[in-house]
Coordinates of C-alpha atoms in Angstrom, one line a residue:
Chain A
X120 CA 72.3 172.1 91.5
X121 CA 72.4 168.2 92.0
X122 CA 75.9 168.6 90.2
X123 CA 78.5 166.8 92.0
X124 CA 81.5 168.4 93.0
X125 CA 84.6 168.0 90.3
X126 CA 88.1 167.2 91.1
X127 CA 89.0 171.0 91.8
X128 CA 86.0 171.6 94.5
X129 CA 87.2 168.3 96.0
X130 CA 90.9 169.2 96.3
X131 CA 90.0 172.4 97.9
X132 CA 87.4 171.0 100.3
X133 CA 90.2 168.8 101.7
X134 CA 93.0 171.7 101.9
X135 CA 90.5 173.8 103.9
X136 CA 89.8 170.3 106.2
X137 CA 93.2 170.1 106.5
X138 CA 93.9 173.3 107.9
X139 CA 91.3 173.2 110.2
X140 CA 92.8 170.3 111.8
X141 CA 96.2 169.6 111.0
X142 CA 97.1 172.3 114.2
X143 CA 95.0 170.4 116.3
X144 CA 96.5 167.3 116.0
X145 CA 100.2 168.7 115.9
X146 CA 98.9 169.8 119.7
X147 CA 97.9 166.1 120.4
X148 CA 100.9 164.1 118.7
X149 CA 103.0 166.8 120.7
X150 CA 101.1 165.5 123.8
X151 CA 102.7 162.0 123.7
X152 CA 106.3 163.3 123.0
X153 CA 109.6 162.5 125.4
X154 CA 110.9 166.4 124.2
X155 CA 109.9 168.9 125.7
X156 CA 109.7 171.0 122.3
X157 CA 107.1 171.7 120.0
X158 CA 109.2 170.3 117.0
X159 CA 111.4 166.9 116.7
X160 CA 108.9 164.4 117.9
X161 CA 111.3 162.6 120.0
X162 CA 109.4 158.9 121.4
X163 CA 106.8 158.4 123.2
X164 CA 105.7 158.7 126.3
X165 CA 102.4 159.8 128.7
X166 CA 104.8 162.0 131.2
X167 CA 103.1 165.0 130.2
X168 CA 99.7 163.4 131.3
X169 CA 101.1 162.0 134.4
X170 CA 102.5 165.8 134.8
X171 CA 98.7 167.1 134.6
X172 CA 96.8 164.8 136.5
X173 CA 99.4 165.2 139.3
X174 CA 99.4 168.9 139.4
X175 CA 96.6 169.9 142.0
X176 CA 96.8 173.5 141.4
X177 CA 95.7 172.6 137.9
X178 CA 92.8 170.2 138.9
X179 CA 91.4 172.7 141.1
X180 CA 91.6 174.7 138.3
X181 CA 89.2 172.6 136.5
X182 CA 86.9 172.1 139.3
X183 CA 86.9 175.8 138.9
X184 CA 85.8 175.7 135.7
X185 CA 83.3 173.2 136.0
X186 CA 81.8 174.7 139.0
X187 CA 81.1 177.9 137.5
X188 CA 80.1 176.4 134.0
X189 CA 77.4 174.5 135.3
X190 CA 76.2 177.1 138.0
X191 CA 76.0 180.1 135.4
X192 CA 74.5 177.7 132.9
X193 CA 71.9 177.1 135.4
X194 CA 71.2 180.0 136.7
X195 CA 71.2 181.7 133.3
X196 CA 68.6 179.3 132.2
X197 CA 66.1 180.1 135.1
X198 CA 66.8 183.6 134.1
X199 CA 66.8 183.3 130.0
X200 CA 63.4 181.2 130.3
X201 CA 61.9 183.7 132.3
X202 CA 63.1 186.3 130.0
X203 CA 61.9 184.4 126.9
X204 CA 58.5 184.6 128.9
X205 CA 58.5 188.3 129.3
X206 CA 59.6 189.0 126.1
X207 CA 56.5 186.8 125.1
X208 CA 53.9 188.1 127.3
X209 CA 54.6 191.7 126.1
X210 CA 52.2 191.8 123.4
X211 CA 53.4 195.4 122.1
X212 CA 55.7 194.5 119.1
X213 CA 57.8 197.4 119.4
X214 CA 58.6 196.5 123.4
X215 CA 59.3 193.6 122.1
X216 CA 61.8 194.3 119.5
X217 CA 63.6 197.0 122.0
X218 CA 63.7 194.3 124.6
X219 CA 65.1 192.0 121.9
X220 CA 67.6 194.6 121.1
X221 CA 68.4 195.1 124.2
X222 CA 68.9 191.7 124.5
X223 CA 71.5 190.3 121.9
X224 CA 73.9 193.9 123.1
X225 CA 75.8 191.4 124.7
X226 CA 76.2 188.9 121.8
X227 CA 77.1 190.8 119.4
X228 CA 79.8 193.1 121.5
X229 CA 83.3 192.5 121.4
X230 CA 84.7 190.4 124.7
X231 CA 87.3 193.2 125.8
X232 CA 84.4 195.3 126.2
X233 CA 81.8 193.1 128.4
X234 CA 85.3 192.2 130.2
X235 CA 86.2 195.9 130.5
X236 CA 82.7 197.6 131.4
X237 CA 81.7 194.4 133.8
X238 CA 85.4 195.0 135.7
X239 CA 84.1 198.8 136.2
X240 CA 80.8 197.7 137.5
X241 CA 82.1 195.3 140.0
X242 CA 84.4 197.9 141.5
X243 CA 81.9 199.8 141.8
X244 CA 79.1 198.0 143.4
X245 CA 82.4 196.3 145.9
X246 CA 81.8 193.0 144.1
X247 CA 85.4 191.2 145.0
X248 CA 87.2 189.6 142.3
X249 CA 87.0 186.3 142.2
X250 CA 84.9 183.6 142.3
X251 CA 81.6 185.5 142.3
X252 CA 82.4 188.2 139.9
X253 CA 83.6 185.5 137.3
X254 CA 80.1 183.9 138.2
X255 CA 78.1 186.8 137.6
X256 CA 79.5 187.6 134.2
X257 CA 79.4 184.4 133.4
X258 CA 76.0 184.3 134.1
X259 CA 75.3 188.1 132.5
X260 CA 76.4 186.9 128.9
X261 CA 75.3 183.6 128.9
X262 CA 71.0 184.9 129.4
X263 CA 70.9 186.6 125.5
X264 CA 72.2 183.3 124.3
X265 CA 69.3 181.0 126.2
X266 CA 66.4 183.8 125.5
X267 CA 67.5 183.2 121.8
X268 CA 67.3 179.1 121.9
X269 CA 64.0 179.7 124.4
X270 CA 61.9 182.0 122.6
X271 CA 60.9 180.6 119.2
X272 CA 59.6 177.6 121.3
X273 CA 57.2 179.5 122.9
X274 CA 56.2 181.5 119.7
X275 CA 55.8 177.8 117.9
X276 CA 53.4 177.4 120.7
X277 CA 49.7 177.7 120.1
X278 CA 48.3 180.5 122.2
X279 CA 45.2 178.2 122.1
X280 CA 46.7 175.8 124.9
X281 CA 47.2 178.3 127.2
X282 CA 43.9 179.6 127.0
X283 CA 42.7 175.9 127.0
X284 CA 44.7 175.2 130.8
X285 CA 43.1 178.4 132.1
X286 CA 39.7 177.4 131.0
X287 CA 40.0 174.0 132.3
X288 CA 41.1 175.8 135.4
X289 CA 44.8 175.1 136.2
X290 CA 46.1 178.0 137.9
X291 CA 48.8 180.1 136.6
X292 CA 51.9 177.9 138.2
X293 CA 49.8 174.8 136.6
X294 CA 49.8 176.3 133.5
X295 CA 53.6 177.2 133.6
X296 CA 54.9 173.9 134.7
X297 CA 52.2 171.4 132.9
X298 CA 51.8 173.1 129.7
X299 CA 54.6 175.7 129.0
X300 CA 57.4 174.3 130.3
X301 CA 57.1 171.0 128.8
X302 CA 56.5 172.4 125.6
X303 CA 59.6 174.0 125.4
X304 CA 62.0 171.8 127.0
X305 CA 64.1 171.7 123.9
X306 CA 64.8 174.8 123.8
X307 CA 66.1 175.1 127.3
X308 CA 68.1 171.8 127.3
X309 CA 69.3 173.9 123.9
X310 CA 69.7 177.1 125.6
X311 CA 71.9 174.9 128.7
X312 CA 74.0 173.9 126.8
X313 CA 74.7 176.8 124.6
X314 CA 75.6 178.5 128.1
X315 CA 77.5 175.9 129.4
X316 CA 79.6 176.1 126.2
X317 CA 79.8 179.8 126.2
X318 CA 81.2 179.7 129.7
X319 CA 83.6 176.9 129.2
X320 CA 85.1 178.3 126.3
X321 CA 85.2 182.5 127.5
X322 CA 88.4 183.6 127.7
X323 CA 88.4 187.6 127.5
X324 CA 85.4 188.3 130.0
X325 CA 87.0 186.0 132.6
X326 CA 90.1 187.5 132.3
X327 CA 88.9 190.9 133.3
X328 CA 86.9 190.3 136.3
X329 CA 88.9 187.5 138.2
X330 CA 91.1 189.2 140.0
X331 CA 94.4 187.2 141.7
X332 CA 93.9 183.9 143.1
X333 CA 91.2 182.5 141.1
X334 CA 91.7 181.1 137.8
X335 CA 89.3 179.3 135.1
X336 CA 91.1 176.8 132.8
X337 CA 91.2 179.7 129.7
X338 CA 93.0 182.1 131.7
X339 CA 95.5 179.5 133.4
X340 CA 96.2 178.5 129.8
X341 CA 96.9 181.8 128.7
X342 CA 98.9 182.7 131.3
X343 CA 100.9 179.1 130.9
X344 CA 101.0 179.4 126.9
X345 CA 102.5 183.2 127.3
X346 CA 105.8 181.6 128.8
X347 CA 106.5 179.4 126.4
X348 CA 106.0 176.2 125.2
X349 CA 105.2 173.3 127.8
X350 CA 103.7 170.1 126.6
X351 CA 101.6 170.0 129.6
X352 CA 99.5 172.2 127.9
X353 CA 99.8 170.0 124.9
X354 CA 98.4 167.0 127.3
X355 CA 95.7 169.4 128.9
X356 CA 94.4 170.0 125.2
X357 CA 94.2 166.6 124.1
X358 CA 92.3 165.5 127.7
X359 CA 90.0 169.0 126.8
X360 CA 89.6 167.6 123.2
X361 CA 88.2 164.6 124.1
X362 CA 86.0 166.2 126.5
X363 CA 84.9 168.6 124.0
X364 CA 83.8 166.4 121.8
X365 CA 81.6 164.1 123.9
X366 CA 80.4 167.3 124.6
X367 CA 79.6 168.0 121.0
X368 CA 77.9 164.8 120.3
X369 CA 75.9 164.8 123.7
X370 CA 74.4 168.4 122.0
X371 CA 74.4 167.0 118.6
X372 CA 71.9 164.2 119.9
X373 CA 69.9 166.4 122.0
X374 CA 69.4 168.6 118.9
X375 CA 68.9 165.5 117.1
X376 CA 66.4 164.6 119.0
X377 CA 64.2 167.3 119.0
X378 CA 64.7 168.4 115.4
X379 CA 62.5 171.0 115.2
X380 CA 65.1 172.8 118.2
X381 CA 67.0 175.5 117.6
X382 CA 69.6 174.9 114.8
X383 CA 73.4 174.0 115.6
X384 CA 75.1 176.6 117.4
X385 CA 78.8 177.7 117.3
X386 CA 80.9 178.6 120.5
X387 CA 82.2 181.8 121.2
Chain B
X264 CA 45.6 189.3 134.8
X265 CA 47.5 189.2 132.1
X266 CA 49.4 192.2 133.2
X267 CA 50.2 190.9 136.4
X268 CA 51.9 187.7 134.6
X269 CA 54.1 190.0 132.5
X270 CA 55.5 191.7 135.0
X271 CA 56.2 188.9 137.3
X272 CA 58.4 187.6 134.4
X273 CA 60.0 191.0 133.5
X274 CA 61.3 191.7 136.6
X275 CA 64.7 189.5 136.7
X276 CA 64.9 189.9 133.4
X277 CA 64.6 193.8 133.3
X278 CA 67.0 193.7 136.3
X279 CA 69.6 191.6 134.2
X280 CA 69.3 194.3 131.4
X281 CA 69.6 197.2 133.9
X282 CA 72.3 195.7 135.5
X283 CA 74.9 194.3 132.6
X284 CA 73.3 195.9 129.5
X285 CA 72.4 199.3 130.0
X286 CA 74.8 200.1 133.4
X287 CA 77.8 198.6 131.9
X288 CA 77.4 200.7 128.9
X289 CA 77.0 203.8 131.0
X290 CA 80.0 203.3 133.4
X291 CA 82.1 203.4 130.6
X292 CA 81.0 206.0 129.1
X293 CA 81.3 207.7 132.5
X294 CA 85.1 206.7 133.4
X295 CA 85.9 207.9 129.9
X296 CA 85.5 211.2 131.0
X297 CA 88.0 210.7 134.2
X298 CA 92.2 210.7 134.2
X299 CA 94.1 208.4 136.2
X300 CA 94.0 210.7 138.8
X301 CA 89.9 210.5 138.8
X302 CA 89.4 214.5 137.9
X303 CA 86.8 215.0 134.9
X304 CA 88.5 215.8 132.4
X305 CA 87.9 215.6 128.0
X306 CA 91.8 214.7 128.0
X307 CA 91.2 210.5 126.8
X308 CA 89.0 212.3 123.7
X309 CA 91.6 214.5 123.2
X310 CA 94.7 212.2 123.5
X311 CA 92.3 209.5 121.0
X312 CA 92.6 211.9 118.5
X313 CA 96.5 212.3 118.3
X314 CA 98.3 210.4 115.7
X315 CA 99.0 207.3 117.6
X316 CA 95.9 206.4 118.6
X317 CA 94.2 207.2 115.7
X318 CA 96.8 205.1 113.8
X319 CA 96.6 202.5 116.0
X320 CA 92.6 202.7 115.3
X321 CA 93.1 202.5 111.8
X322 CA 95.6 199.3 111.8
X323 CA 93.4 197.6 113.7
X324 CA 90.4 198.3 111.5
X325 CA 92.6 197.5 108.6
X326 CA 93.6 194.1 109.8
X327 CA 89.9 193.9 110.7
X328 CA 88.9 194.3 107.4
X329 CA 91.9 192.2 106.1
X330 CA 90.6 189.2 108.4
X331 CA 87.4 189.4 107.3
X332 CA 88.0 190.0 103.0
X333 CA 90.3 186.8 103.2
X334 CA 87.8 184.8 105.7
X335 CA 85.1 185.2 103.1
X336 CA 87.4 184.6 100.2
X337 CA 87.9 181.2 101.6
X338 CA 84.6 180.5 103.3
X339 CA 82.4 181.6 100.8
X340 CA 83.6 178.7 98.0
X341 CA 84.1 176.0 100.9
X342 CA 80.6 176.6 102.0
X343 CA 79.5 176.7 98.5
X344 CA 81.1 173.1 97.6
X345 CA 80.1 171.7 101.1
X346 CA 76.3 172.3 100.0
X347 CA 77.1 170.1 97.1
X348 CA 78.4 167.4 98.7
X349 CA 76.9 164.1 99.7
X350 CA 76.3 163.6 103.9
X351 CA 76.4 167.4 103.7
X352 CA 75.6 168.0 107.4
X353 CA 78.3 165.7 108.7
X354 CA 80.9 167.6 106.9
X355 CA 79.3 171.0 107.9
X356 CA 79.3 169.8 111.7
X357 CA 83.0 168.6 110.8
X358 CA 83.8 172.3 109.9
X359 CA 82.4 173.3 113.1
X360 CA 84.0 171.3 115.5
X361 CA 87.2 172.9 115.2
X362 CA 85.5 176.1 116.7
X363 CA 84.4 174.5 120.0
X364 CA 87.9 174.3 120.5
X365 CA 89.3 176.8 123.1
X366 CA 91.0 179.2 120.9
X367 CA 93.7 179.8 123.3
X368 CA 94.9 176.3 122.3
X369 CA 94.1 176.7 118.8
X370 CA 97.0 180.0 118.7
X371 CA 99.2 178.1 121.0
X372 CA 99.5 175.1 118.5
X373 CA 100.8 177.8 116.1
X374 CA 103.3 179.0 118.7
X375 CA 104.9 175.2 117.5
X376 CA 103.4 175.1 113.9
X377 CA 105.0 178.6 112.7
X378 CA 108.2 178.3 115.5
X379 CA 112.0 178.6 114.3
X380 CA 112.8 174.9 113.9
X381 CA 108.7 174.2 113.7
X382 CA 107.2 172.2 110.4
X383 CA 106.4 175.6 108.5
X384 CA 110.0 176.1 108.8
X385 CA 111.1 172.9 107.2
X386 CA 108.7 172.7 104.6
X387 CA 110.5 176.6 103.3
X388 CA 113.8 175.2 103.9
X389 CA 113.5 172.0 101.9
X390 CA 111.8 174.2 99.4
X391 CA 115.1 176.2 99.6
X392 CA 113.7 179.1 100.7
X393 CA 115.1 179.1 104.0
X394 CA 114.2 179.4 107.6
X395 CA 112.0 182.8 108.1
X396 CA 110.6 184.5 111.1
X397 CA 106.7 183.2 110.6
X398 CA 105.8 184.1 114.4
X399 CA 105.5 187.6 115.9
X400 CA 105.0 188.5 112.6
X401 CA 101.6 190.2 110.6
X402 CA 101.7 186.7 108.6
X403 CA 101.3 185.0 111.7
X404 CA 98.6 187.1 113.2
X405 CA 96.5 187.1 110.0
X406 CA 96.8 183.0 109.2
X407 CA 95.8 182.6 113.0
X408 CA 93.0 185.0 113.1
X409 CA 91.4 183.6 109.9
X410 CA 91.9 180.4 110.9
X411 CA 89.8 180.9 113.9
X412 CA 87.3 182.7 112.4
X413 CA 86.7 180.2 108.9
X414 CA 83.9 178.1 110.8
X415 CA 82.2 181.2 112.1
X416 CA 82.1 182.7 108.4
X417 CA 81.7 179.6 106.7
X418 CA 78.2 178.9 108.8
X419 CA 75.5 181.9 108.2
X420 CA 76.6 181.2 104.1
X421 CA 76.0 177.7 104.3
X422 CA 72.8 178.1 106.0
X423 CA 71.9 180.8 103.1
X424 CA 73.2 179.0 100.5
X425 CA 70.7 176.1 101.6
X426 CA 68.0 178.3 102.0
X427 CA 68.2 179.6 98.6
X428 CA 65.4 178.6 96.3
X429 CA 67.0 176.1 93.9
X430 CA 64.6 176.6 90.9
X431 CA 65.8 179.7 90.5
X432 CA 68.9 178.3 89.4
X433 CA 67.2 176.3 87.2
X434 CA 65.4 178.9 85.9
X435 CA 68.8 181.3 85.3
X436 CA 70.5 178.4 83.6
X437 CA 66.9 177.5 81.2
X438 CA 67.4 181.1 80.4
X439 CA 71.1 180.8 78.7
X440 CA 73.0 182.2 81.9
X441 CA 76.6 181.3 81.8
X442 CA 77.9 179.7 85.1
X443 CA 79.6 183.1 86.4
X444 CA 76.6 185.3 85.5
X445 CA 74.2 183.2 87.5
X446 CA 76.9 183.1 90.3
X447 CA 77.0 186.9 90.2
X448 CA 73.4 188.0 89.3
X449 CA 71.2 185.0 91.4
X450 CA 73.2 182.9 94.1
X451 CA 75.4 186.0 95.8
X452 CA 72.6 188.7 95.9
X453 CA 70.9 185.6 97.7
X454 CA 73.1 184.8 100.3
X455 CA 74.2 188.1 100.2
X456 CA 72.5 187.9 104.2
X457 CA 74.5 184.9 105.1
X458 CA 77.6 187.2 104.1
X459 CA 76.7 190.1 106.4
X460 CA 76.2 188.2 109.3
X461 CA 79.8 186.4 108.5
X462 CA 81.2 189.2 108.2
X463 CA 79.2 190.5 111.6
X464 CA 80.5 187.5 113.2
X465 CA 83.9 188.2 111.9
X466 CA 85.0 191.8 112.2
X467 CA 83.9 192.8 115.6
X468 CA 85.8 189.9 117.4
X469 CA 89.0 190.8 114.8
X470 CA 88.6 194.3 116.1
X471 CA 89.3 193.6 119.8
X472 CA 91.1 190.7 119.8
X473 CA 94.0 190.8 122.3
X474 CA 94.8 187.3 123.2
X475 CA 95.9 186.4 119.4
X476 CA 97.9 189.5 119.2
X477 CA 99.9 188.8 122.3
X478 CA 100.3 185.1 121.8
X479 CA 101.9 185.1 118.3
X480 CA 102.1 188.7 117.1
X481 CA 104.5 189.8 119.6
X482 CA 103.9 193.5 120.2
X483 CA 103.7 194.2 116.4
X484 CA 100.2 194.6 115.9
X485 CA 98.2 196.2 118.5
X486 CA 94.5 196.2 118.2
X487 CA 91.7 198.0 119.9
X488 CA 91.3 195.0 121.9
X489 CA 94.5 195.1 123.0
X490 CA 94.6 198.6 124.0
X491 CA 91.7 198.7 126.2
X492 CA 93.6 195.4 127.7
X493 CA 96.8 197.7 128.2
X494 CA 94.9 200.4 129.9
X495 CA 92.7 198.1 131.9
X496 CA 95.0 195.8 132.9
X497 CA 98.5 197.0 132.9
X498 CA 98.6 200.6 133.2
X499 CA 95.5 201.0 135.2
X500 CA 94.3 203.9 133.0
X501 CA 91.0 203.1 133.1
X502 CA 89.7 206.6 132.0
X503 CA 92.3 205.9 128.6
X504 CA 90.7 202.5 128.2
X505 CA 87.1 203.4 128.5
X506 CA 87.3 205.9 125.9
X507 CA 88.7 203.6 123.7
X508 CA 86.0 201.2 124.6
X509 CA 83.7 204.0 123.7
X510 CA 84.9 204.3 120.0
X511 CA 84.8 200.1 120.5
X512 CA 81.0 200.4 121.1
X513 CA 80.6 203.0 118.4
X514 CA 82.2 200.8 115.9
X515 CA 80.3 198.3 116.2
X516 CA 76.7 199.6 116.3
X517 CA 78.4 201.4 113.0
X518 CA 78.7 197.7 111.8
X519 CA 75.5 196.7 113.2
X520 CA 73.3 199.0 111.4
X521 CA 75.7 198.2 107.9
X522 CA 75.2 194.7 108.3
X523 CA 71.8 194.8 109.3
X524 CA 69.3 192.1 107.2
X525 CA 67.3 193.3 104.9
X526 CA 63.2 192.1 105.9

C-alpha cells in the first residue's frame, strides 16, 4: 500500500485538479477584464468591483444574507443542542433511532422538495414571504445538520460525570452549563458552522419561500446569471471566493483544534 | 427525575420535527390530491401517469443515473490515488474546497467556459473541429452536473478507502493475487459503503436539480426538480407539483433503503 503513485496516477490526479478549478478562476480572471464578455480578456481593470461595491441594492443584499446566516445558525444551534440532548436522554434505542430517522429526513431530501413542502406550509399557517419565512427554513434544515456534529460528543461523554455533578450536588442547570456544555463545545462550534455554511450556500429552499422583495445573495445571483453574462457577477464571485475561503480555513482550524470533532464536512 | 429532563429537551425539538418534518411531508401529500381550482380530485395521479410525465420521469432518472455512473467513474480512481499520496489531507481538503463554492457561480462560469466564442470553442476549432453548440445542450448539463458533484462522491470513498484495513492487502498480495483481482475481490467490496453513500449523495440532488437545468441546459432537459419548480412557481399548479413531489419523496426513500449501510 505504501506504493507511491506512478506517472499515470499523477497525470490524472492533476487533470481532475484542473477541472475542479480551471472554471473558478476563468470567473476570477474574468473579474478584472475591461469587456464586458466572458471570452477575449480585453485589459485590465477593477470597474466591475467598483460596479459592486457601489450598487446598494446588492449590499443590502448581502447584509441579507449575513443577517439570516448568522441568526438561523444560532438559533438552530440552541435548537440542535437541545435536540442532541433529547435524543440522548431517551434511553430506549429504538426512540432513538426513529428520532434519528426522523432527524436526517431533511438531509438527505432533495432541495425542491423542502423548498416546495416548506412554501405550502407557510401559506398555510399565513407566514408572509419574506424575511421570516426564509429565516425559518433556514433554520428548519440547518437543526439535522448540528444534532449530527452535537451528538457523538455527548455519547463520547462518560455518563459517570454526570452522575458525579449530581452527587456533588449541582443542580440540573449546573450540570448543563458546567459539565455538559463545556464538554461538548466542539461539536457545537462544529455544528455553527456547518449551519452557517448550509445557509450561506442554499439556493433551492430560499428560492421557494421568499416571496418578492427579499432576496439572499443565491437567488439575486440566479436571477442576475439567468439574463446573461455580467462581469459584476464575475467580481461578486471573486469578493465571495475570498470570503469563502477564510471561511474554510477559520473551520479548518477550529476542527483542527479539537481533533477528535466531528470530521470535515462538505456544503450543500 | 430523569423523565422530567427528557422531556424538557424534547419539546423544541419534537416541535421542530412536527412542524418541518412530519407536516411538511403531509401537506404535500394533501395538495397532491387538489386541482388548481382546489376541488379533490385523483386527476395529478392520473395526468402523472400519461406519457409525458412519465417520460419526463424516466429522463430525469436516466440522467440521474448517468450523473452518478460517470461521477464514480471518475471519483472512485481520484480518491483511490489521493489516499496514496504524500500530505494526503491537504489534497483531500483541496478537492473539497471547490464544493464550498456557491454552485450557482460554479454553472455560471460554464455559461463563459462552454459559450460560442468561449475557450471550449477555441480549443475544437484549432483542433479543426469547429465551433459547436456546447451550451443548452445534454453535454453541457452532464459535464456541469458531475462537475459539481466529483467532491461530494470523491469524499465517503476516500474516507472508506482510509478506513480499510491495509493488512488485508498485504495479505491478498502474500497470497499470489494479481493487482486487478485484489482490486475486485478485497478493496471494492470494502469501500463498497463509501460508494453507496456517494452515490446517495449524488443521485438524489441530480434528480431534482432545477437551477443547473435552466442555467445551461436550456429547456432541453427537464428534471423532476424542475417540474415541481414549473408547477410551483410558474404555473401555480400546486396540486400538479405536489404529486410530483410525492413520487420525489418516494424515490428517494426507494434509494434510501438501496443504499442503506450494511451493520
Amino acid at each position: 500500500m505504501k506504493k507511491k503513485n506512478g506517472l499515470g496516477p499523477k497525470i490524472y490526479l492533476a487533470i481532475v485538479f484542473v477541472i475542479l478549478y480551471a472554471p473558478i478562476f476563468y470567473l476570477m480572471v474574468y473579474s478584472f477584464s475591461s469587456g464586458d464578455k466572458m471570452y477575449n480578456f480585453e485589459g485590465f481593470t477593477l470597474n466591475h468591483y467598483k460596479e459592486v461595491l457601489q450598487d446598494t441594492r446588492l449590499l443590502i443584499i448581502v447584509l441579507n444574507t449575513l443577517v439570516i446566516a448568522l441568526l438561523s445558525a444560532a438559533l438552530s444551534t440552541i435548537l440542535g443542542v437541545c435536540g442532541a440532548l433529547a435524543i440522548y436522554y431517551v434511553r430506549k434505542l429504538r426512540t432513538q433511532n426513529s428520532l434519528l430517522t426522523l432527524n436526517n429526513v431533511l438531509i438527505v431530501s432533495s432541495d425542491v422538495v423542502i423548498g416546495a413542502s416548506f412554501l405550502l406550509l407557510f401559506t398555510i399557517v399565513g407566514v408572509k414571504l419574506g424575511f421570516v419565512s426564509v429565516l425559518l427554513s433556514h433554520i428548519a434544515f440547518s437543526v439535522p445538520i448540528v444534532v449530527l456534529m452535537v451528538l457523538p460528543k455527548l455519547n463520547e461523554m462518560s455518563p459517570t460525570l454526570i452522575d458525579a455533578a449530581r452527587d456533588l450536588g449541582a443542580s440540573r442547570w449546573d450540570t448543563l452549563s458546567k459539565v455538559i456544555l463545556p464538554f461538548i463545545t466542539p461539536g457545537i462550534f462544529a455544528g455553527f458552522f456547518m449551519a452557517l455554511t448550509y445557509s450561506l450556500d442554499d439556493f433551492a429552499v430560499t428560492f421557494f419561500v421568499t416571496g418578492n422583495g427579499f432576496s439572499t445573495l443565491s437567488v439575486e445571483i440566479y436571477s442576475r446569471a439567468r439574463q446573461g453574462i455580467s462581469l459584476s457577477i464575475n467580481a461578486l464571485s471573486t469578493l465571495i471566493f475570498f470570503a469563502t475561503m477564510m471561511m474554510v480555513i477559520g473551520y479548518y482550524f477550529i476542527a483542527k483544534r479539537n481533533q477528535r470533532g466531528a470530521g470535515m464536512g462538505v456544503g450543500k | 427525575m430523569q423523565i422530567r429532563t427528557r422531556n424538557l429537551y424534547l419539546i423544541p425539538y419534537l416541535t421542530w420535527i412536527l412542524l418541518f418534518v412530519v407536516a411538511p411531508i403531509l401537506l404535500i401529500v394533501y395538495y397532491s390530491f387538489f386541482n388548481v381550482d382546489g376541488q379533490f380530485t385523483l386527476g395529478n395521479y392520473q395526468k402523472f401517469f400519461t406519457p409525458v410525465y412519465l417520460k419526463m420521469t424516466l429522463s430525469s432518472f436516466w440522467y440521474a443515473l448517468l450523473i452518478t455512473i460517470i461521477s464514480l467513474l471518475i471519483a472512485y480512481p481520484t480518491a483511490y490515488w489521493l489516499t496514496k499520496t504524500k500530505h494526503k489531507q491537504l489534497w483531500l481538503l483541496l478537492i473539497i474546497l471547490p464544493s464550498w463554492i456557491n454552485l450557482l457561480l460554479k454553472a455560471y462560469a460554464f455559461l463563459g467556459i462552454f459559450g460560442t466564442y468561449g475557450p471550449t470553442n477555441k480549443l475544437l476549432e484549432s483542433l479543426g473541429i469547429g465551433t459547436q453548440q456546447i451550451l443548452f445542450t445534454d453535454f453541457s448539463f452532464l459535464f456541469v452536473s458531475v462537475y459539481i458533484f466529483i467532491p461530494f462522491m470523491i469524499l465517503p470513498i476516500y474516507n472508506a478507502l482510509e478506513e480499510m484495513n491495509h493488512s488485508l492487502l498485504d495479505a491478498a498480495n502474500d497470497l499470489g493475487a494479481s493487482q486487478w483481482t485484489t482490486f475486485r475481490r478485497v478493496i471494492f467490496p470494502l469501500t463498497l459503503d463509501g460508494v453507496k453513500s456517494g452515490c446517495q449523495a449524488v443521485f438524489i440532488p441530480a434528480l431534482s436539480l432545477f437551477m443547473i437545468t435552466r442555467l445551461v441546459a436550456g429547456n432541453r432537459v427537464i428534471t423532476l426538480g424542475t417540474a415541481i419548480e414549473q408547477h410551483f412557481l410558474v404555473t401555480q399548479d400546486w396540486g400538479m407539483g405536489a404529486t410530483i413531489a410525492v413520487f420525489l419523496i418516494i424515490a428517494m426513500a426507494f434509494i434510501m433503503m438501496l443504499t442503506r449501510k450494511r451493520k
